[in-house]
mmCIF file of N, CA and C and ligand atoms in Angstrom:
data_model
loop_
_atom_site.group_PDB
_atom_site.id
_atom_site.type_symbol
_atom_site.label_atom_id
_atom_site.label_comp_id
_atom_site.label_asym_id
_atom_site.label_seq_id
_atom_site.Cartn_x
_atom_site.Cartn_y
_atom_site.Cartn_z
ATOM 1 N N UNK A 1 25.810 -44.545 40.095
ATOM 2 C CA UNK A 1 26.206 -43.684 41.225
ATOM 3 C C UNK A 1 24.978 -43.144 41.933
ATOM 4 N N UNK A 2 25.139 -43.710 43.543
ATOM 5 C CA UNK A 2 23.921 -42.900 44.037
ATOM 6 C C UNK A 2 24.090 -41.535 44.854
ATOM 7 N N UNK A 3 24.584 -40.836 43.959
ATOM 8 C CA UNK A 3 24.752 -39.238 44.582
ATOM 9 C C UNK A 3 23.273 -39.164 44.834
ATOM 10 N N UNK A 4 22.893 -38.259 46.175
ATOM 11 C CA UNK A 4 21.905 -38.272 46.575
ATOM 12 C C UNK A 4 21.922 -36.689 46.291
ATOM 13 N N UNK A 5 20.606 -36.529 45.551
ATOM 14 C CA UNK A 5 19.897 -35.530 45.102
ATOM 15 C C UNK A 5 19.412 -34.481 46.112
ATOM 16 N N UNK A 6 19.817 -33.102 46.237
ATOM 17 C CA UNK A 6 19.556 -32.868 47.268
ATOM 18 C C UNK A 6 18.275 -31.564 46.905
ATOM 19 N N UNK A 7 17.296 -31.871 46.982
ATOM 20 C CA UNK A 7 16.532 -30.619 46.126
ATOM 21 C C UNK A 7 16.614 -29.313 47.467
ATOM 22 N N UNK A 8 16.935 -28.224 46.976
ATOM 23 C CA UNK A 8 16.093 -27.146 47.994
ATOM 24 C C UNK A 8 15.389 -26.531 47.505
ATOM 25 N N UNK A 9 14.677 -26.005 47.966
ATOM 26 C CA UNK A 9 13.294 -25.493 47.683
ATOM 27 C C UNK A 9 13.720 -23.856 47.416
ATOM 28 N N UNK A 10 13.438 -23.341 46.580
ATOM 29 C CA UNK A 10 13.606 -21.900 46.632
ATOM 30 C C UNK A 10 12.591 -21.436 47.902
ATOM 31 N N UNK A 11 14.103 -20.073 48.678
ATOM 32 C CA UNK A 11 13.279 -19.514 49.845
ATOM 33 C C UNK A 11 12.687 -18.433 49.612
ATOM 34 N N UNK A 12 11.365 -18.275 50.275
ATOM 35 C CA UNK A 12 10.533 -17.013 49.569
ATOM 36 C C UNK A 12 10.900 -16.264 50.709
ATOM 37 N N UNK A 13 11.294 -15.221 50.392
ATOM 38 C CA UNK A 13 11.493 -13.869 51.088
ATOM 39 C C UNK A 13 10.130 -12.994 51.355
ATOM 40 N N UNK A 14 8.966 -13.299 50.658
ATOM 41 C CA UNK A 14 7.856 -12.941 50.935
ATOM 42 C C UNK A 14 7.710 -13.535 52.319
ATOM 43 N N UNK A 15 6.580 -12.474 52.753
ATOM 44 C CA UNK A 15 5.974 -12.525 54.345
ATOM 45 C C UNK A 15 3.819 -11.938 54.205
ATOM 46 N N UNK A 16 3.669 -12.721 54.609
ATOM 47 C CA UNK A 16 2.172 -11.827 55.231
ATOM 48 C C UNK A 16 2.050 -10.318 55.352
ATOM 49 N N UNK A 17 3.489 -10.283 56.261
ATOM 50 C CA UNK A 17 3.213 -8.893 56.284
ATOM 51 C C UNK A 17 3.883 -7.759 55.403
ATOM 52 N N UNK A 18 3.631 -8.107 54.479
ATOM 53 C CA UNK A 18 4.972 -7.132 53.570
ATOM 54 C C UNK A 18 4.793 -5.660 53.918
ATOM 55 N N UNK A 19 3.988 -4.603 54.798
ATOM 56 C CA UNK A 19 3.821 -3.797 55.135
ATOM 57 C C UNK A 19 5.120 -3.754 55.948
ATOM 58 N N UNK A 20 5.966 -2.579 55.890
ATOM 59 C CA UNK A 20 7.241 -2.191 57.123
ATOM 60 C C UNK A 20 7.403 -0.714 57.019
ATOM 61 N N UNK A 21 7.499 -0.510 57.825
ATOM 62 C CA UNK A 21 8.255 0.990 57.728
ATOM 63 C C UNK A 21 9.413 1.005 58.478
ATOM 64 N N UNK A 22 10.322 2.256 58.403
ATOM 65 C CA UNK A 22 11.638 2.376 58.729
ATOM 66 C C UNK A 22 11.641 3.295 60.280
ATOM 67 N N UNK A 23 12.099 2.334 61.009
ATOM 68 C CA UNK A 23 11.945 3.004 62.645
ATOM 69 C C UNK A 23 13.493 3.101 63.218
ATOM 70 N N UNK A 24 13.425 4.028 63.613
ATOM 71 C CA UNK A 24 14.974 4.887 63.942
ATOM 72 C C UNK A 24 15.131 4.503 65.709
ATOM 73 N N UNK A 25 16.113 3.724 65.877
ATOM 74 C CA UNK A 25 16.607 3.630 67.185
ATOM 75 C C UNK A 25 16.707 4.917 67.855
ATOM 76 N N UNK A 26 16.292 5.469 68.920
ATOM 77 C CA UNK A 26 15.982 6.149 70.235
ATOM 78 C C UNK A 26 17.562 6.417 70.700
ATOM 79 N N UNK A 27 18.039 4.891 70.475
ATOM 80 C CA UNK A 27 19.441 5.194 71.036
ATOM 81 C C UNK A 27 20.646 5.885 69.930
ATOM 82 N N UNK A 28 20.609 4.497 69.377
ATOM 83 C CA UNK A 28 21.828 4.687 68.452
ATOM 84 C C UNK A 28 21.862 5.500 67.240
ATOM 85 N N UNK A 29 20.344 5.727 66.730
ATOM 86 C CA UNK A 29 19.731 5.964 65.449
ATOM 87 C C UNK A 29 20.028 5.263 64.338
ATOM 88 N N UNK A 30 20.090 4.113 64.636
ATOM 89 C CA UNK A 30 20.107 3.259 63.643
ATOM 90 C C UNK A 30 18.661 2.839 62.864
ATOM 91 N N UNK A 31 18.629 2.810 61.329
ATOM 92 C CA UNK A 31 17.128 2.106 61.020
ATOM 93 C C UNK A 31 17.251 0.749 61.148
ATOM 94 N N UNK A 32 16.147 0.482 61.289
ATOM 95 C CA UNK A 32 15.492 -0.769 60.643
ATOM 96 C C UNK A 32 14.493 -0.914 60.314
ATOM 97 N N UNK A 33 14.394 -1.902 59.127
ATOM 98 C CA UNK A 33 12.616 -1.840 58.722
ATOM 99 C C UNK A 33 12.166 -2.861 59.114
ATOM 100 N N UNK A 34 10.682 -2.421 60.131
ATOM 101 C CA UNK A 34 10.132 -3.252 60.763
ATOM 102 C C UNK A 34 8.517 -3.859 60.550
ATOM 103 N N UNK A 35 8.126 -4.173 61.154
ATOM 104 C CA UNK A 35 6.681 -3.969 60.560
ATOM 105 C C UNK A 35 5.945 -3.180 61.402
ATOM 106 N N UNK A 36 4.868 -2.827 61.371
ATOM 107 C CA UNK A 36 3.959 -1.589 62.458
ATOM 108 C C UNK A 36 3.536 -2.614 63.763
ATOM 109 N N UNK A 37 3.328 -3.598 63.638
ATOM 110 C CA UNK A 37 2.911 -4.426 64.621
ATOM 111 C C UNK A 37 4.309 -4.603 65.785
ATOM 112 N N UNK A 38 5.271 -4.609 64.985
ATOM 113 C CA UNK A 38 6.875 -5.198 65.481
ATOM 114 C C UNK A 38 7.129 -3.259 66.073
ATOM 115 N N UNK A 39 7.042 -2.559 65.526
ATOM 116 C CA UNK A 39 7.257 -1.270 66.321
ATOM 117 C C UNK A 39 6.469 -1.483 67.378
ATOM 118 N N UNK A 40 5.353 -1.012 67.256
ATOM 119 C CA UNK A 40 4.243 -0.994 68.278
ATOM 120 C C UNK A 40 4.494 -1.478 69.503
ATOM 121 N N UNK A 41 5.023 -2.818 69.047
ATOM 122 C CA UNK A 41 5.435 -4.164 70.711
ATOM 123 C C UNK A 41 6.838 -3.021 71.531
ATOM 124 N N UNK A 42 7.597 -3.001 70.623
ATOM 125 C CA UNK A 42 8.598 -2.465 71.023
ATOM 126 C C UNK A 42 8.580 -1.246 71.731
ATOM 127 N N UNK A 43 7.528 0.291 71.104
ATOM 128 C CA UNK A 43 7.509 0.896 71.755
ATOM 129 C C UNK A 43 6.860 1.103 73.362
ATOM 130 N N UNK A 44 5.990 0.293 73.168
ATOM 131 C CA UNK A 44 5.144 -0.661 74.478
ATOM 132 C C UNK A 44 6.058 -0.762 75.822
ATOM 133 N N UNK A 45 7.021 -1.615 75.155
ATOM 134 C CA UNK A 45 7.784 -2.305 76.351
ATOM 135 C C UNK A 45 8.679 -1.119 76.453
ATOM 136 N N UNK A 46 9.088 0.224 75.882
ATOM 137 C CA UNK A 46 10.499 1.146 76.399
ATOM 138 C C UNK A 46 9.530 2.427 76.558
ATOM 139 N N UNK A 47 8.073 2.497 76.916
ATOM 140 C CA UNK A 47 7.434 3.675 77.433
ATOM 141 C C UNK A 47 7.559 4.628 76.192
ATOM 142 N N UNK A 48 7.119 4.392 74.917
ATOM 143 C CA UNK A 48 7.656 4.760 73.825
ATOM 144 C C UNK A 48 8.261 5.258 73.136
ATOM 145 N N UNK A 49 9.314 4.936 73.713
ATOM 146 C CA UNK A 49 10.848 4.733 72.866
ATOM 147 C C UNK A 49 10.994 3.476 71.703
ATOM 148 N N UNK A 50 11.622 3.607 70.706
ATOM 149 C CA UNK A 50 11.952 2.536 69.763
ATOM 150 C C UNK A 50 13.670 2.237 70.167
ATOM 151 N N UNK A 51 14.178 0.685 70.005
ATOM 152 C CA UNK A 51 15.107 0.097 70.006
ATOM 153 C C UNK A 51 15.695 -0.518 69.185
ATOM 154 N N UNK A 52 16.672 -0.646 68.911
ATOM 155 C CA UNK A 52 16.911 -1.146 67.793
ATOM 156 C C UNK A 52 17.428 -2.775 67.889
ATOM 157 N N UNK A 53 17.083 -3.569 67.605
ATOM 158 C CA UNK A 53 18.090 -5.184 68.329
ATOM 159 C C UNK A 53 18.651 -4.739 68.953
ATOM 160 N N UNK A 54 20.022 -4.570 68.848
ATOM 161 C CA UNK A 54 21.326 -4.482 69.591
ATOM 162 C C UNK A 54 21.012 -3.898 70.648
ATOM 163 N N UNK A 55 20.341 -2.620 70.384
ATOM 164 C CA UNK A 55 20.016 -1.748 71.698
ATOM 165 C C UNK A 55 19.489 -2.616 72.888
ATOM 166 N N UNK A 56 18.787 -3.441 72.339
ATOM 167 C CA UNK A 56 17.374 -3.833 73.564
ATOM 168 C C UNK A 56 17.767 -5.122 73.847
ATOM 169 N N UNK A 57 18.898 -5.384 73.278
ATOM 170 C CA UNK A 57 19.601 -6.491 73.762
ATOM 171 C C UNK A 57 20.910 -6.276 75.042
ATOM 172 N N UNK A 58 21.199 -4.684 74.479
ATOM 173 C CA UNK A 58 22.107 -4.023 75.532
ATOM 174 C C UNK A 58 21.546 -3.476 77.167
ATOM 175 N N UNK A 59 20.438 -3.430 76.535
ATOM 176 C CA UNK A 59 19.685 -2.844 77.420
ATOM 177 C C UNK A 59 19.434 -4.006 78.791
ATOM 178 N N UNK A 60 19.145 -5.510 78.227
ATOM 179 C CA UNK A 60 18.915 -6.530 79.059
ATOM 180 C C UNK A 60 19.986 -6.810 79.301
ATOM 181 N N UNK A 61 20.808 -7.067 78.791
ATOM 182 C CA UNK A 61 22.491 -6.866 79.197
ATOM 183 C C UNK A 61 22.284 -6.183 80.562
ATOM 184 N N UNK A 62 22.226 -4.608 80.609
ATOM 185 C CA UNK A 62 22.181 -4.104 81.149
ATOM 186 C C UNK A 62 21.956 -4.464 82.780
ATOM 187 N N UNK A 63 20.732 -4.598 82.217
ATOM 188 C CA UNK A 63 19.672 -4.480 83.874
ATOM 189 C C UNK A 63 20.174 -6.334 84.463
ATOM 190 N N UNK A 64 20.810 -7.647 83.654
ATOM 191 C CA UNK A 64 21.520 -8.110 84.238
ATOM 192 C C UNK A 64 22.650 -8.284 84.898
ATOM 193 N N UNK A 65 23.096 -7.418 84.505
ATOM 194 C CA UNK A 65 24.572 -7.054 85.193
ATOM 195 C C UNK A 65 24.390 -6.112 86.194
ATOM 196 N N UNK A 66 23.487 -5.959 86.479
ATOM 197 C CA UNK A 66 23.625 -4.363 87.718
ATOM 198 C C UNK A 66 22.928 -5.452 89.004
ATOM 199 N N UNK A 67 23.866 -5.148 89.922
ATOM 200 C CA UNK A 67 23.531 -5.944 91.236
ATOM 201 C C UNK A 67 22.142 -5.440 92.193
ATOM 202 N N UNK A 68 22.098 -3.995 91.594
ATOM 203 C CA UNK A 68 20.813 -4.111 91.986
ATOM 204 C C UNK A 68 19.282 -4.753 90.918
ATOM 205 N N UNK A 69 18.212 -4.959 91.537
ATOM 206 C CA UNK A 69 17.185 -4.768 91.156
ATOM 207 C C UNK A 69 16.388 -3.848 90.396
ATOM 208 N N UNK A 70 17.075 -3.756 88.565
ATOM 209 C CA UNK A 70 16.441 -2.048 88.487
ATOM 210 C C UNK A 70 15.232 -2.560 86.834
ATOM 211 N N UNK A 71 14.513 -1.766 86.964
ATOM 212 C CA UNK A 71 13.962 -1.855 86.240
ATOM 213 C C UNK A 71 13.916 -1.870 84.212
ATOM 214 N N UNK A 72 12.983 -2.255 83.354
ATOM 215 C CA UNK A 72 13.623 -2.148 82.325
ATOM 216 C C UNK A 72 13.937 -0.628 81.771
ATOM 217 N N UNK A 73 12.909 0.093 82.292
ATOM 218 C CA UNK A 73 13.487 1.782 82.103
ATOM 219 C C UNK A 73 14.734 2.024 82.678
ATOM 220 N N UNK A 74 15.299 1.745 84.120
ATOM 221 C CA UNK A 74 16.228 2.265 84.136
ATOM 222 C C UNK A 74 17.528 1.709 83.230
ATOM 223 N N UNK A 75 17.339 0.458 83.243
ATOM 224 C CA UNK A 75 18.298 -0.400 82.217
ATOM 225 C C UNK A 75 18.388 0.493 81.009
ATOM 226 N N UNK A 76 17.353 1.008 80.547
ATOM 227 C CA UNK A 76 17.139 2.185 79.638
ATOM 228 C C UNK A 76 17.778 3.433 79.604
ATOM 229 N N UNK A 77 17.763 3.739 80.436
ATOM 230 C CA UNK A 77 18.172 5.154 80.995
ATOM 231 C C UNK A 77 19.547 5.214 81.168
ATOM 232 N N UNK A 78 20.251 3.905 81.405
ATOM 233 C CA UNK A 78 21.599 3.660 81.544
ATOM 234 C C UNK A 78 22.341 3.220 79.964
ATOM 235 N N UNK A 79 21.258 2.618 79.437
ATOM 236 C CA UNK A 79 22.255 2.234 78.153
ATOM 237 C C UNK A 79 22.317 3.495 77.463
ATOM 238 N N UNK A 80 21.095 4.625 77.306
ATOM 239 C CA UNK A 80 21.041 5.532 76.902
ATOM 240 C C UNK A 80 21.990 6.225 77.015
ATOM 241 N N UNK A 81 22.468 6.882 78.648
ATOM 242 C CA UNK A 81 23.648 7.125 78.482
ATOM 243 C C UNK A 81 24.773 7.272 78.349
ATOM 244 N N UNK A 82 24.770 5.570 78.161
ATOM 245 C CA UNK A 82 25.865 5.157 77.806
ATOM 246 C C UNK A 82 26.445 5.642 75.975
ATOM 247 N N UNK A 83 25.425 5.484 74.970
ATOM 248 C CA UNK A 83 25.639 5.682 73.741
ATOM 249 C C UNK A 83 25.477 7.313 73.915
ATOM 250 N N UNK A 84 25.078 8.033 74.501
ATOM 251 C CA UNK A 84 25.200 9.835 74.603
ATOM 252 C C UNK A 84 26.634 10.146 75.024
ATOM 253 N N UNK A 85 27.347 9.141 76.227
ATOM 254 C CA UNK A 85 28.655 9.715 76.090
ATOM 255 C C UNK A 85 29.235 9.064 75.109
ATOM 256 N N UNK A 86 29.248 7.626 74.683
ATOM 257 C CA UNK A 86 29.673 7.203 73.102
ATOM 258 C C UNK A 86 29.682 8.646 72.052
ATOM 259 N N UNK A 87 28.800 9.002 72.003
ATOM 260 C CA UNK A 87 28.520 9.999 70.496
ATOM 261 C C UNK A 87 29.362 11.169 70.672
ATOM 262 N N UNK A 88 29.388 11.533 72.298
ATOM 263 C CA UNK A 88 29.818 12.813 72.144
ATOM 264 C C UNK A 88 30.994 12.639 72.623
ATOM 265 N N UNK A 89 32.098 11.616 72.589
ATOM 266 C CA UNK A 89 33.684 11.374 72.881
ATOM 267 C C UNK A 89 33.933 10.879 71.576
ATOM 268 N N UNK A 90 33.364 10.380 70.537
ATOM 269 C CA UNK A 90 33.678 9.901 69.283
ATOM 270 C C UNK A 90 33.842 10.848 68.607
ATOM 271 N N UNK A 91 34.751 10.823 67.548
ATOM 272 C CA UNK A 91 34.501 11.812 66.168
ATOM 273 C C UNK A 91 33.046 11.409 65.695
ATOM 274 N N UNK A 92 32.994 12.762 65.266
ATOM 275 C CA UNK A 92 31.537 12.838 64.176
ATOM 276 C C UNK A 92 31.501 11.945 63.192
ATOM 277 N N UNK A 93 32.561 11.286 62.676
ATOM 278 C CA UNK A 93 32.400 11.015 61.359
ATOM 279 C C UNK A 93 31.524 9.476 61.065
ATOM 280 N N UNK A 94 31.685 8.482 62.205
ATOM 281 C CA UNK A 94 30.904 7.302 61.936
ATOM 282 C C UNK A 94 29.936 7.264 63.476
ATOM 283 N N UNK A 95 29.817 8.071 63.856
ATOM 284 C CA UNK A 95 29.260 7.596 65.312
ATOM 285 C C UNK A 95 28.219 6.351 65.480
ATOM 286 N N UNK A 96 27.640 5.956 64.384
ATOM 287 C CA UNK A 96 26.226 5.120 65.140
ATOM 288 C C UNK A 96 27.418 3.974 64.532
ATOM 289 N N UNK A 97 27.711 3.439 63.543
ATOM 290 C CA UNK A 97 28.832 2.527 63.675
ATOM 291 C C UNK A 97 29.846 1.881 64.475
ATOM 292 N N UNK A 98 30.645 3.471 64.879
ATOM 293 C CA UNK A 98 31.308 3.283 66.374
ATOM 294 C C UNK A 98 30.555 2.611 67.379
ATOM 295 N N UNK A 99 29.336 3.170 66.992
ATOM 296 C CA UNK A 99 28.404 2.662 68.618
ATOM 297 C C UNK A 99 28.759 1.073 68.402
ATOM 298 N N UNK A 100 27.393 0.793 67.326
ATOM 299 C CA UNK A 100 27.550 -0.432 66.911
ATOM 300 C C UNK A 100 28.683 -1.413 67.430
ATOM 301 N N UNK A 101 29.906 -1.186 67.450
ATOM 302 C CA UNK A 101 30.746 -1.965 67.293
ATOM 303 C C UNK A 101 31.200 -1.803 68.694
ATOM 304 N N UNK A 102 30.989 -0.786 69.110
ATOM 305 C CA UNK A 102 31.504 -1.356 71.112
ATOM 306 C C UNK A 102 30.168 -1.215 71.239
ATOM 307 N N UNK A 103 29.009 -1.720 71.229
ATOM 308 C CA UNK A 103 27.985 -2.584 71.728
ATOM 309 C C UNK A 103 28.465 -3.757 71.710
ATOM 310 N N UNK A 104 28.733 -4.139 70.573
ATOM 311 C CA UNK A 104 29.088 -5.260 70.212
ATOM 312 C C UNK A 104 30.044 -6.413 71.014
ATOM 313 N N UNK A 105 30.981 -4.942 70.881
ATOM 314 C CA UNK A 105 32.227 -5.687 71.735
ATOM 315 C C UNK A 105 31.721 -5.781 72.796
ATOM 316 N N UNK A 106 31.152 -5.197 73.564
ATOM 317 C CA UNK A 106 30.390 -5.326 75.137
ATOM 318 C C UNK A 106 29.599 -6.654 75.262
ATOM 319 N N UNK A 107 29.078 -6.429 74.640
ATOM 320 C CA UNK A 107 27.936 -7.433 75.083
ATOM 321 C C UNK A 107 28.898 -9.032 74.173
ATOM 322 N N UNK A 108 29.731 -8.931 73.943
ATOM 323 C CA UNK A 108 30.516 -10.027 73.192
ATOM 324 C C UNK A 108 31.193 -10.747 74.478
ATOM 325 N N UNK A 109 31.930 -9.559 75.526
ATOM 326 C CA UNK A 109 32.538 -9.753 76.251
ATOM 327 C C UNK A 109 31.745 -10.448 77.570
ATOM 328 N N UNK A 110 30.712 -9.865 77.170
ATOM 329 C CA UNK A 110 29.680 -10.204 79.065
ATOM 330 C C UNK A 110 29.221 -11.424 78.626
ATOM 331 N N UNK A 111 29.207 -11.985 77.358
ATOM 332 C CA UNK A 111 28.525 -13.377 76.706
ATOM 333 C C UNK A 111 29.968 -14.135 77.100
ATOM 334 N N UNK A 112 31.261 -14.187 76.527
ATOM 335 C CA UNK A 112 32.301 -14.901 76.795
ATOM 336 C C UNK A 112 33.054 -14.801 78.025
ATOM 337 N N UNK A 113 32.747 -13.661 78.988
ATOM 338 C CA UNK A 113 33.072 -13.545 80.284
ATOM 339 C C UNK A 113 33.272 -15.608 80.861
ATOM 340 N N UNK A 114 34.455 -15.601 81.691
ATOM 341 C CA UNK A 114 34.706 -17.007 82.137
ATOM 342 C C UNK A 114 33.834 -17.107 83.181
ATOM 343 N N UNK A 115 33.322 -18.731 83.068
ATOM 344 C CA UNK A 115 32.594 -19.557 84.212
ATOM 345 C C UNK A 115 32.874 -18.844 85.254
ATOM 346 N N UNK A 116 32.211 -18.435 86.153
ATOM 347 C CA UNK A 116 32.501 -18.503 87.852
ATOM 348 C C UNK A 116 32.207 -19.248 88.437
ATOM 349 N N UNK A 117 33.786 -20.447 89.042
ATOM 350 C CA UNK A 117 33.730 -21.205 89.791
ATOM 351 C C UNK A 117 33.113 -20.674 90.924
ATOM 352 N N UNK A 118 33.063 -19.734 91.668
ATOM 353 C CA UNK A 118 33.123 -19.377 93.099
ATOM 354 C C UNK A 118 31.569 -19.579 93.265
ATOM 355 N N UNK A 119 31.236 -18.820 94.618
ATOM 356 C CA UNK A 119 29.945 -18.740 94.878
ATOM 357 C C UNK A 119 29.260 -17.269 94.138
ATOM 358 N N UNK A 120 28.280 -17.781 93.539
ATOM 359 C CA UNK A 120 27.476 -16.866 92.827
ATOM 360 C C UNK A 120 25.616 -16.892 93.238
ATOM 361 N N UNK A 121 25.914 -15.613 93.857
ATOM 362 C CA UNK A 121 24.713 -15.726 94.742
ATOM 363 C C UNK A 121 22.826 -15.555 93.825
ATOM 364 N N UNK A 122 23.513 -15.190 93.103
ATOM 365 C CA UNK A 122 22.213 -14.674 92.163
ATOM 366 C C UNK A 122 22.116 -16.133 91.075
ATOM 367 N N UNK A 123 21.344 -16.443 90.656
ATOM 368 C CA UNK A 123 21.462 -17.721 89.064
ATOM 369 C C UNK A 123 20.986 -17.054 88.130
ATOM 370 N N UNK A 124 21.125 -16.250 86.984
ATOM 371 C CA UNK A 124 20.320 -15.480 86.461
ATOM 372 C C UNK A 124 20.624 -16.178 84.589
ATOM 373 N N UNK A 125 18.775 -16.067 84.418
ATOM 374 C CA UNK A 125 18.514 -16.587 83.323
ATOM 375 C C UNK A 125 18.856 -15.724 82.131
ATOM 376 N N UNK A 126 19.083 -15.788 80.876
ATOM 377 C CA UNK A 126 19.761 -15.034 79.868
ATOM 378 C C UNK A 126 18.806 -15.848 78.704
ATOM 379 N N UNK A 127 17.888 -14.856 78.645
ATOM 380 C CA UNK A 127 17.328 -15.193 77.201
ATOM 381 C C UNK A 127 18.144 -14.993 75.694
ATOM 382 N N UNK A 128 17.864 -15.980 74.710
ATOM 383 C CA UNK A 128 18.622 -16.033 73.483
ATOM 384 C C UNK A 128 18.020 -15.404 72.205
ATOM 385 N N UNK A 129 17.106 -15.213 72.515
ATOM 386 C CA UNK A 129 15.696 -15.203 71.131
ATOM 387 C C UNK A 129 16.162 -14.333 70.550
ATOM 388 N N UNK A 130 16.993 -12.782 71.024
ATOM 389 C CA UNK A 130 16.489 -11.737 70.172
ATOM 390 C C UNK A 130 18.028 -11.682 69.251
ATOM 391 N N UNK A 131 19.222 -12.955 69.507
ATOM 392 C CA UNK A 131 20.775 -12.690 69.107
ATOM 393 C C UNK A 131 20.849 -13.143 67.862
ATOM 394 N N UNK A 132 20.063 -13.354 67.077
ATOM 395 C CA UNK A 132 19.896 -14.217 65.742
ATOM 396 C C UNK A 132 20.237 -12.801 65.088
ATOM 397 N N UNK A 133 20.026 -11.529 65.517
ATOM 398 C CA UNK A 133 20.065 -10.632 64.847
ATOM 399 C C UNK A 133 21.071 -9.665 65.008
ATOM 400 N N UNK A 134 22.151 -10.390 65.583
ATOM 401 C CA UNK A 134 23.563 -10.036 65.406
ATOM 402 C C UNK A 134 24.320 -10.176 64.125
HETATM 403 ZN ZN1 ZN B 1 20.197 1.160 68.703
#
């Protein structure tokens, strides 16, 4: 019998950088542990604010869907308050969860939103890189 042998390799969960610390979303307050280099970038690009995935994925969400021309701060400034009225119409009891999960659903919906046959005056590109971390 030629069952074909399938070796895998044990995956090392080790990294170079095993240095991380725990950085608290701006928005949602969610952690994650990141590395200092991976904060750093992040606070860079939100005028130093920290994001959390989802956030800064909502955030580009964001500033694509708005017919105007707005910047990544204001895209900022809008998702922001978007999760401030989230927190404060929710019960106390799970709020960054709640968030979590109508982010989710949001940005689930603007991803499966149907083709537009019609004329669509704008073509706008939608980067993928950062959804692995959904
Ligand atoms: Zn967040």
């Amino acid at each position: 019998m030629a069952a074909a042998v399938f070796k895998d390799p044990k995956k090392t969960h080790k990294t170079n950088q095993s240095e991380v610390e725990i950085a608290e979303c701006d928005c949602c307050g969610l952690t994650e542990e990141c590395t200092p280099a991976y904060i750093a970038r992040v606070r860079e690009k939100y005028e130093g604010r920290w994001l959390c995935g989802l956030c800064s994925e909502a955030v580009k969400d964001e500033a694509a869907r708005s017919e105007e021309n707005i910047t990544t701060n204001e895209a900022l400034d809008r998702h922001m308050k978007f999760c401030e009225q989230f927190k404060s119409s929710s019960p106390p009891a799970n709020p960054a969860e709640d968030l979590i999960s109508a982010m989710k659903h949001l940005l689930r919906r603007t991803l499966d939103s149907p083709r537009k046959n019609g004329s669509s005056p704008t073509s706008f590109v939608r980067s993928k890189d950062c959804f692995s971390t959904l």
